[in-house]
Amino acid sequence: MSEEMTLQAFLDHVNAGRPVRPGTPEGSFQGAFAVETQRLTAELNSAFHDPDGIRDLLSRIAHRPVPETLRLFPPFTTDFGVNTHFGDDVFINSGCRFQDQGGIWIGDRCFIGHDVVMATLDHGLAVADRATTYPAPIRLGDDVWVGAKAVITKGVTVGDGAVIAAGAVVTRDVPVGVVVGGVPAVVLREIPAS
């Protein structure tokens, strides 16, 4: 791979689940790209913006238009921004942090509570490998409700209609139509059909 990396080449790399190591073109690209994303999230969080202004800044962060039905209450941080994909009628409450290099897919009509963290990267356990990041996507189905201060870790898929209880740490896939909670999160009950 050449020393100059494109955004698409980086996305191809992380979307294939390949690690990002320091001193590689991917590592350099990830670090440099984060600086521009930090500038845009600082702009988003440092002044009042109406809903259209928020969506405009999110579109600049994502490098593509976001849905007109997306609602977000700042502050919001992401250290990459381009690999988050929003469905229609999504609401994201204030204080959320998305680490999206590995990819975050949010289905239609999802509610994301205050201070939710979605982290698609992990580090190597061995000290010599600790600076390497390992990506894996987070996927939320349609109609998912993520409660305040929940954490969803890399590689997790949340089924349609599921509820993540406040404060839960989700480390495994969540079935369709259940409530999960706890640390680590476990199924607490099924959601009755309406």
PDB file of C-alpha atoms in Angstrom, residues 41 44-46 72-78 92-97 114-115:
ATOM      1  CA  THR A  41     -17.202  18.528  16.642  1.00  0.00           C
ATOM      2  CA  LEU A  44     -20.880  21.683  16.765  1.00  0.00           C
ATOM      3  CA  ASN A  45     -20.512  21.817  20.556  1.00  0.00           C
ATOM      4  CA  SER A  46     -19.284  25.381  21.127  1.00  0.00           C
ATOM      5  CA  LEU A  72     -29.313  15.303  17.797  1.00  0.00           C
ATOM      6  CA  PHE A  73     -28.865  17.325  20.986  1.00  0.00           C
ATOM      7  CA  PRO A  74     -25.235  18.441  21.469  1.00  0.00           C
ATOM      8  CA  PRO A  75     -22.754  17.981  22.908  1.00  0.00           C
ATOM      9  CA  PHE A  76     -21.737  15.060  20.725  1.00  0.00           C
ATOM     10  CA  THR A  77     -18.288  13.695  20.002  1.00  0.00           C
ATOM     11  CA  THR A  78     -16.895  11.309  17.471  1.00  0.00           C
ATOM     12  CA  ILE A  92     -29.582  11.102  19.752  1.00  0.00           C
ATOM     13  CA  ASN A  93     -29.625  12.814  23.138  1.00  0.00           C
ATOM     14  CA  SER A  94     -26.841  14.950  24.581  1.00  0.00           C
ATOM     15  CA  GLY A  95     -23.413  13.764  25.676  1.00  0.00           C
ATOM     16  CA  CYS A  96     -23.032  10.786  23.343  1.00  0.00           C
ATOM     17  CA  ARG A  97     -19.615   9.569  22.170  1.00  0.00           C
ATOM     18  CA  HIS A 114     -27.872  10.672  27.252  1.00  0.00           C
ATOM     19  CA  ASP A 115     -24.157   9.873  27.486  1.00  0.00           C
TER      20      ASP A 115
END
